[in-house]
Short mmCIF file of C-alpha atoms and ligand atoms in Angstrom, two decimals:
data_model
loop_
_atom_site.label_atom_id
_atom_site.label_comp_id
_atom_site.label_asym_id
_atom_site.label_seq_id
_atom_site.Cartn_x
_atom_site.Cartn_y
_atom_site.Cartn_z
CA MET A 1 18.70 -7.11 -8.49
CA LYS A 2 20.06 -3.64 -7.76
CA LEU A 3 17.65 -1.93 -5.41
CA ALA A 4 17.08 1.63 -4.25
CA ILE A 5 14.78 2.29 -1.30
CA PHE A 6 12.78 5.52 -1.14
CA GLY A 7 11.69 6.39 2.41
CA VAL A 8 14.55 4.18 3.58
CA THR A 9 14.58 5.41 7.19
CA GLY A 10 10.90 4.63 7.77
CA ARG A 11 9.38 1.53 9.34
CA MET A 12 8.80 -0.09 5.94
CA GLY A 13 12.01 1.20 4.38
CA LEU A 14 14.14 -0.45 7.07
CA ALA A 15 12.11 -3.68 6.86
CA ILE A 16 12.79 -3.74 3.08
CA ALA A 17 16.52 -3.19 3.73
CA ARG A 18 16.63 -6.09 6.21
CA LEU A 19 14.75 -8.54 3.95
CA ALA A 20 16.67 -7.45 0.85
CA GLN A 21 19.96 -8.08 2.59
CA ALA A 22 18.77 -11.46 3.90
CA ALA A 23 17.70 -12.49 0.38
CA GLY A 24 21.33 -12.71 -0.70
CA ASP A 25 20.74 -11.82 -4.37
CA VAL A 26 19.71 -8.19 -3.84
CA GLN A 27 22.20 -5.35 -3.75
CA ILE A 28 21.06 -2.15 -2.05
CA VAL A 29 22.59 0.63 -4.14
CA GLY A 30 20.82 3.67 -2.70
CA GLY A 31 18.41 4.91 -0.09
CA VAL A 32 16.53 8.20 -0.06
CA CYS A 33 15.19 9.96 3.02
CA ALA A 34 13.73 13.41 3.72
CA ASP A 35 15.94 16.50 3.81
CA GLU A 36 15.41 17.12 7.52
CA ASP A 37 15.80 13.46 8.55
CA PRO A 38 18.26 13.04 11.44
CA ALA A 39 19.42 9.81 9.76
CA LEU A 40 20.53 11.69 6.61
CA GLY A 41 24.04 10.56 5.58
CA ARG A 42 23.97 7.47 7.83
CA ASP A 43 24.89 3.98 6.61
CA ILE A 44 21.70 2.11 5.62
CA GLY A 45 22.96 -1.20 7.01
CA GLU A 46 23.72 0.34 10.38
CA LEU A 47 20.27 1.96 10.53
CA ALA A 48 18.69 -1.42 9.76
CA GLY A 49 20.83 -3.21 12.36
CA LEU A 50 22.78 -5.12 9.71
CA GLY A 51 26.23 -3.65 10.16
CA SER A 52 27.83 -1.38 7.59
CA LEU A 53 26.72 -1.75 3.95
CA GLY A 54 28.83 1.13 2.66
CA VAL A 55 25.73 2.88 1.26
CA VAL A 56 24.52 6.04 3.01
CA THR A 57 21.13 7.71 2.96
CA THR A 58 20.71 10.74 0.74
CA ALA A 59 18.01 13.37 0.29
CA ASP A 60 18.95 13.70 -3.39
CA THR A 61 16.61 11.30 -5.18
CA ALA A 62 18.53 11.36 -8.48
CA SER A 63 21.72 10.15 -6.83
CA GLY A 64 19.81 7.68 -4.63
CA LEU A 65 18.45 6.00 -7.79
CA LEU A 66 21.81 5.81 -9.59
CA GLY A 67 22.58 2.27 -10.77
CA ALA A 68 19.28 0.82 -9.52
CA ASP A 69 17.12 -1.60 -11.55
CA VAL A 70 14.15 -0.88 -9.34
CA VAL A 71 13.16 1.44 -6.51
CA ILE A 72 10.81 0.42 -3.72
CA ASP A 73 8.89 3.35 -2.25
CA PHE A 74 7.21 3.46 1.15
CA SER A 75 7.30 7.14 2.02
CA VAL A 76 4.74 9.96 2.10
CA ALA A 77 2.20 10.83 -0.59
CA SER A 78 3.64 14.31 -1.15
CA ALA A 79 7.01 12.85 -2.22
CA VAL A 80 5.76 10.28 -4.72
CA THR A 81 5.20 12.51 -7.79
CA GLY A 82 8.79 13.77 -7.68
CA LEU A 83 10.15 10.24 -7.27
CA LEU A 84 8.15 8.97 -10.27
CA ALA A 85 9.43 11.72 -12.57
CA LEU A 86 13.06 10.95 -11.70
CA ALA A 87 12.60 7.16 -11.86
CA ALA A 88 11.08 7.53 -15.35
CA ARG A 89 13.95 9.76 -16.46
CA GLN A 90 16.60 7.39 -15.04
CA LYS A 91 14.78 4.25 -16.33
CA VAL A 92 14.34 2.71 -12.89
CA ALA A 93 11.29 0.46 -12.37
CA VAL A 94 9.02 1.52 -9.49
CA VAL A 95 7.24 -0.47 -6.79
CA SER A 96 5.26 1.93 -4.62
CA GLY A 97 3.28 1.09 -1.53
CA THR A 98 2.76 4.65 -0.33
CA THR A 99 -0.90 5.34 0.41
CA ASN A 100 -3.18 8.36 0.33
CA LEU A 101 -1.95 9.50 -3.11
CA ASP A 102 -3.70 12.55 -4.55
CA ASP A 103 -4.91 12.81 -8.15
CA ALA A 104 -1.62 14.37 -9.31
CA ALA A 105 0.36 11.44 -7.90
CA LYS A 106 -2.07 8.94 -9.44
CA LYS A 107 -1.60 10.63 -12.82
CA ALA A 108 2.17 10.58 -12.27
CA LEU A 109 1.98 6.77 -11.87
CA ASP A 110 0.41 6.52 -15.34
CA LYS A 111 2.91 8.96 -16.81
CA ALA A 112 5.92 7.13 -15.39
CA ALA A 113 4.49 3.84 -16.67
CA GLN A 114 5.00 5.15 -20.22
CA SER A 115 8.77 4.93 -19.59
CA VAL A 116 9.27 2.21 -16.92
CA PRO A 117 7.31 -0.66 -15.33
CA VAL A 118 5.29 0.65 -12.37
CA LEU A 119 3.42 -1.27 -9.69
CA TRP A 120 1.52 0.64 -7.04
CA SER A 121 -0.49 -1.22 -4.43
CA PRO A 122 -1.92 0.03 -1.15
CA ASN A 123 -1.36 -3.45 0.25
CA MET A 124 1.43 -5.73 -0.95
CA SER A 125 0.08 -8.87 0.74
CA LEU A 126 -1.13 -11.96 -1.05
CA GLY A 127 -3.91 -12.42 1.49
CA VAL A 128 -5.37 -8.97 0.89
CA GLN A 129 -5.45 -9.56 -2.86
CA VAL A 130 -7.53 -12.69 -2.25
CA LEU A 131 -9.66 -10.84 0.34
CA ALA A 132 -10.53 -8.20 -2.28
CA GLU A 133 -11.59 -10.97 -4.68
CA LEU A 134 -13.73 -12.58 -1.94
CA VAL A 135 -15.34 -9.23 -1.03
CA GLU A 136 -16.38 -8.61 -4.62
CA GLN A 137 -17.77 -12.13 -4.91
CA ALA A 138 -19.65 -11.98 -1.57
CA VAL A 139 -21.19 -8.56 -2.27
CA ARG A 140 -22.28 -9.71 -5.73
CA ARG A 141 -23.71 -13.04 -4.53
CA LEU A 142 -25.54 -11.62 -1.50
CA GLY A 143 -26.82 -8.55 -3.35
CA PRO A 144 -28.55 -5.42 -2.05
CA GLY A 145 -30.35 -7.36 0.71
CA PHE A 146 -27.07 -7.29 2.67
CA ASP A 147 -25.59 -4.12 4.16
CA VAL A 148 -21.84 -3.71 3.55
CA GLU A 149 -19.66 -1.93 6.13
CA MET A 150 -15.98 -2.14 7.04
CA THR A 151 -13.45 -1.31 9.71
CA GLU A 152 -9.70 -0.90 9.53
CA ILE A 153 -7.36 -0.80 12.54
CA HIS A 154 -3.78 0.54 12.45
CA HIS A 155 -1.03 1.71 14.81
CA LYS A 156 -1.39 5.18 16.26
CA LYS A 157 1.38 6.71 14.12
CA LYS A 158 -0.45 6.14 10.83
CA VAL A 159 -1.09 9.55 9.28
CA ASP A 160 -3.82 8.83 6.72
CA ALA A 161 -7.34 7.43 6.96
CA PRO A 162 -9.10 5.39 5.82
CA SER A 163 -6.25 3.04 4.96
CA GLY A 164 -5.32 2.46 1.34
CA THR A 165 -6.34 -1.16 1.81
CA ALA A 166 -9.80 -0.14 3.06
CA LYS A 167 -10.20 2.05 -0.04
CA ARG A 168 -9.20 -0.90 -2.19
CA LEU A 169 -11.73 -3.17 -0.43
CA ALA A 170 -14.38 -0.47 -0.89
CA ASP A 171 -13.55 -0.45 -4.60
CA ALA A 172 -13.92 -4.25 -4.64
CA ALA A 173 -17.39 -3.94 -3.07
CA ARG A 174 -18.32 -1.22 -5.58
CA ALA A 175 -17.19 -3.43 -8.48
CA ALA A 176 -20.16 -5.62 -7.50
CA ARG A 177 -22.54 -2.81 -6.39
CA PRO A 178 -21.55 0.53 -8.00
CA GLU A 179 -24.21 2.44 -6.04
CA LEU A 180 -22.39 1.94 -2.71
CA ARG A 181 -21.44 5.30 -1.20
CA GLU A 182 -18.74 5.62 1.44
CA VAL A 183 -19.68 7.05 4.84
CA HIS A 184 -16.82 8.07 7.11
CA GLY A 185 -18.58 9.01 10.31
CA ARG A 186 -21.95 8.72 11.99
CA SER A 187 -22.72 11.06 14.82
CA GLY A 188 -25.85 12.78 16.06
CA ASP A 189 -29.22 12.69 14.34
CA VAL A 190 -28.11 10.87 11.18
CA GLY A 191 -31.36 8.95 10.60
CA ALA A 192 -31.70 5.31 9.64
CA ARG A 193 -29.04 3.70 7.51
CA LYS A 194 -29.66 4.18 3.80
CA ASP A 195 -29.38 1.19 1.49
CA ASP A 196 -26.55 2.69 -0.55
CA GLU A 197 -24.35 3.52 2.46
CA MET A 198 -21.08 1.70 3.12
CA ALA A 199 -19.35 2.90 6.29
CA VAL A 200 -15.55 2.72 6.25
CA TYR A 201 -14.21 3.40 9.76
CA GLY A 202 -10.64 3.71 10.97
CA LEU A 203 -9.52 2.82 14.49
CA ARG A 204 -6.04 3.86 15.63
CA GLY A 205 -4.01 2.57 18.54
CA GLY A 206 -0.89 0.91 19.83
CA ASP A 207 1.26 -0.95 17.35
CA VAL A 208 -1.40 -2.67 15.23
CA ILE A 209 0.14 -3.40 11.83
CA GLY A 210 -3.14 -3.63 9.94
CA ASP A 211 -6.50 -5.36 10.45
CA HIS A 212 -9.36 -5.13 7.95
CA THR A 213 -12.86 -6.52 8.42
CA VAL A 214 -15.62 -6.35 5.83
CA TYR A 215 -19.11 -7.03 7.22
CA LEU A 216 -22.12 -8.14 5.20
CA PHE A 217 -25.17 -7.77 7.44
CA GLY A 218 -28.31 -9.69 6.42
CA GLN A 219 -31.53 -10.59 8.21
CA GLY A 220 -30.69 -13.08 10.94
CA GLU A 221 -27.10 -13.60 9.77
CA ARG A 222 -23.91 -11.75 9.03
CA LEU A 223 -20.75 -12.59 7.17
CA GLU A 224 -17.37 -11.17 8.25
CA LEU A 225 -14.32 -11.33 6.00
CA VAL A 226 -11.19 -10.56 8.01
CA HIS A 227 -7.52 -10.04 7.26
CA ARG A 228 -4.95 -9.48 10.03
CA ALA A 229 -1.34 -8.60 9.37
CA SER A 230 0.91 -9.83 12.17
CA SER A 231 4.25 -8.65 10.77
CA ARG A 232 5.38 -5.66 8.72
CA ASP A 233 7.69 -8.08 6.91
CA LEU A 234 4.62 -9.35 5.09
CA PHE A 235 4.42 -6.11 3.09
CA ALA A 236 8.19 -5.87 2.67
CA HIS A 237 8.30 -9.42 1.33
CA GLY A 238 5.47 -8.68 -1.12
CA ALA A 239 7.24 -5.53 -2.31
CA LEU A 240 10.45 -7.46 -2.96
CA VAL A 241 8.56 -10.16 -4.87
CA ALA A 242 6.92 -7.39 -6.92
CA ALA A 243 10.31 -5.71 -7.51
CA ARG A 244 11.79 -8.95 -8.85
CA PHE A 245 8.73 -9.37 -11.09
CA LEU A 246 9.16 -5.88 -12.60
CA VAL A 247 12.83 -6.17 -13.57
CA GLY A 248 13.04 -6.60 -17.34
CA LYS A 249 9.29 -6.04 -17.89
CA SER A 250 7.97 -3.58 -20.46
CA PRO A 251 6.84 -0.11 -19.33
CA GLN A 252 3.22 -0.22 -18.13
CA ARG A 253 1.17 -0.36 -14.92
CA TYR A 254 1.17 -3.70 -13.08
CA THR A 255 -0.79 -4.99 -10.08
CA ILE A 256 -0.23 -7.57 -7.34
CA ALA A 257 -2.70 -9.75 -9.24
CA ASP A 258 -0.23 -9.69 -12.19
CA VAL A 259 2.57 -10.74 -9.84
CA LEU A 260 0.47 -13.65 -8.53
CA GLY A 261 -0.36 -14.68 -12.10
N1 LIG B 301 1.28 -0.94 0.48
C1 LIG B 301 1.52 -1.57 1.64
O1 LIG B 301 1.50 -2.80 1.72
C2 LIG B 301 1.87 -0.73 2.83
C3 LIG B 301 2.25 -1.34 4.04
C4 LIG B 301 2.66 -0.52 5.10
C5 LIG B 301 2.69 0.86 4.94
N2 LIG B 301 2.28 1.40 3.76
C6 LIG B 301 2.36 2.84 3.49
O2 LIG B 301 3.73 3.15 3.27
C7 LIG B 301 3.98 4.49 3.69
C8 LIG B 301 5.11 4.51 4.71
O3 LIG B 301 4.72 3.76 5.85
P1 LIG B 301 5.70 3.61 7.10
O4 LIG B 301 4.91 2.94 8.15
O5 LIG B 301 7.00 3.04 6.67
O6 LIG B 301 5.87 5.16 7.49
P2 LIG B 301 7.11 5.91 8.15
O7 LIG B 301 7.77 5.04 9.16
O8 LIG B 301 6.60 7.26 8.56
O9 LIG B 301 8.13 6.07 6.92
C9 LIG B 301 8.00 7.02 5.91
C10 LIG B 301 9.39 7.49 5.59
O10 LIG B 301 9.38 8.32 4.43
C11 LIG B 301 10.26 9.40 4.70
N3 LIG B 301 10.06 10.57 3.87
C12 LIG B 301 9.29 11.66 4.10
N4 LIG B 301 9.43 12.55 3.11
C13 LIG B 301 10.31 12.01 2.24
C14 LIG B 301 10.89 12.47 1.03
N5 LIG B 301 10.57 13.64 0.51
N6 LIG B 301 11.79 11.68 0.40
C15 LIG B 301 12.13 10.49 0.92
N7 LIG B 301 11.62 9.99 2.09
C16 LIG B 301 10.72 10.75 2.72
C17 LIG B 301 10.02 9.70 6.17
O11 LIG B 301 11.07 10.46 6.70
P3 LIG B 301 10.75 11.47 7.95
O12 LIG B 301 10.32 10.59 9.07
O13 LIG B 301 12.10 12.12 8.17
O14 LIG B 301 9.69 12.40 7.48
C18 LIG B 301 9.99 8.28 6.74
O15 LIG B 301 11.30 7.81 7.00
C19 LIG B 301 2.64 5.02 4.21
O16 LIG B 301 1.97 5.68 3.16
C20 LIG B 301 1.89 3.73 4.61
O17 LIG B 301 0.50 3.91 4.59
C21 LIG B 301 1.87 0.64 2.72
#
């Protein structure tokens, strides 16, 4: 598999480079970073602590995608629409894990999927996919007599909130109870909790990779469904599995559930 990495100098981008190189059957052919990145023009292998790979970072997305079967994107939301347009034009499949996409970027995912296979997921882990299925089932089975709330915890450098995974888990809860309305802060004289509220709170600190807890509060009991990521490699591994899955597939949108089969 010939792989390009978009956002290659970031935490996830470098984790992808390391795992891709360790896989043995993946060739990194390009890596794109931001214009103003101090690592622009540097060897990707050296940045990832792998020794020289002979492939340097570029801010020119078109040349970064040259020769790639698939691009893995973990960057910033504002860069994703441009990447998708070029990947579609150059017939490069796209795996994107970038979160906090706006409506234009979400539409761009659909548009690109008319030309190339596209998989976007706010969480590439197998465990979170199953957690979302469990959340939907628990909310449906326990019904409106249980109050649904959730917390997400991430490292202090994370720039968006709530996390993409929390939004996905909120969607899973709403698949069972469409009336649930997200609440993102309670402060002051807010009154008693309303039945259709579903608080989604973000905590930030230290180097936490990603914890998500969904609470279902009943009378005299509560259920907590928890996922804790202990290594960033978890997401990088999932993205590489997804990238392999996309190569040779027909143009359309895919999900992690498709990858799991
Ligand atoms: N789906 C999942 O499983 C999953 C898991 C972890 C993280 N994420 C998401 O993935 C994204 C990246 O996370 P991270 O922790 O790796 O963040 P990060 O360390 O900040 O990396 C983001 C990288 O993207 C680069 N970038 C910015 N603008 C760019 C552009 N126009 N073209 C190319 N690269 C550009 C940044 O460069 P500069 O630093 O020079 O701006 C940085 O190197 C976030 O949205 C995060 O929420 C998703």
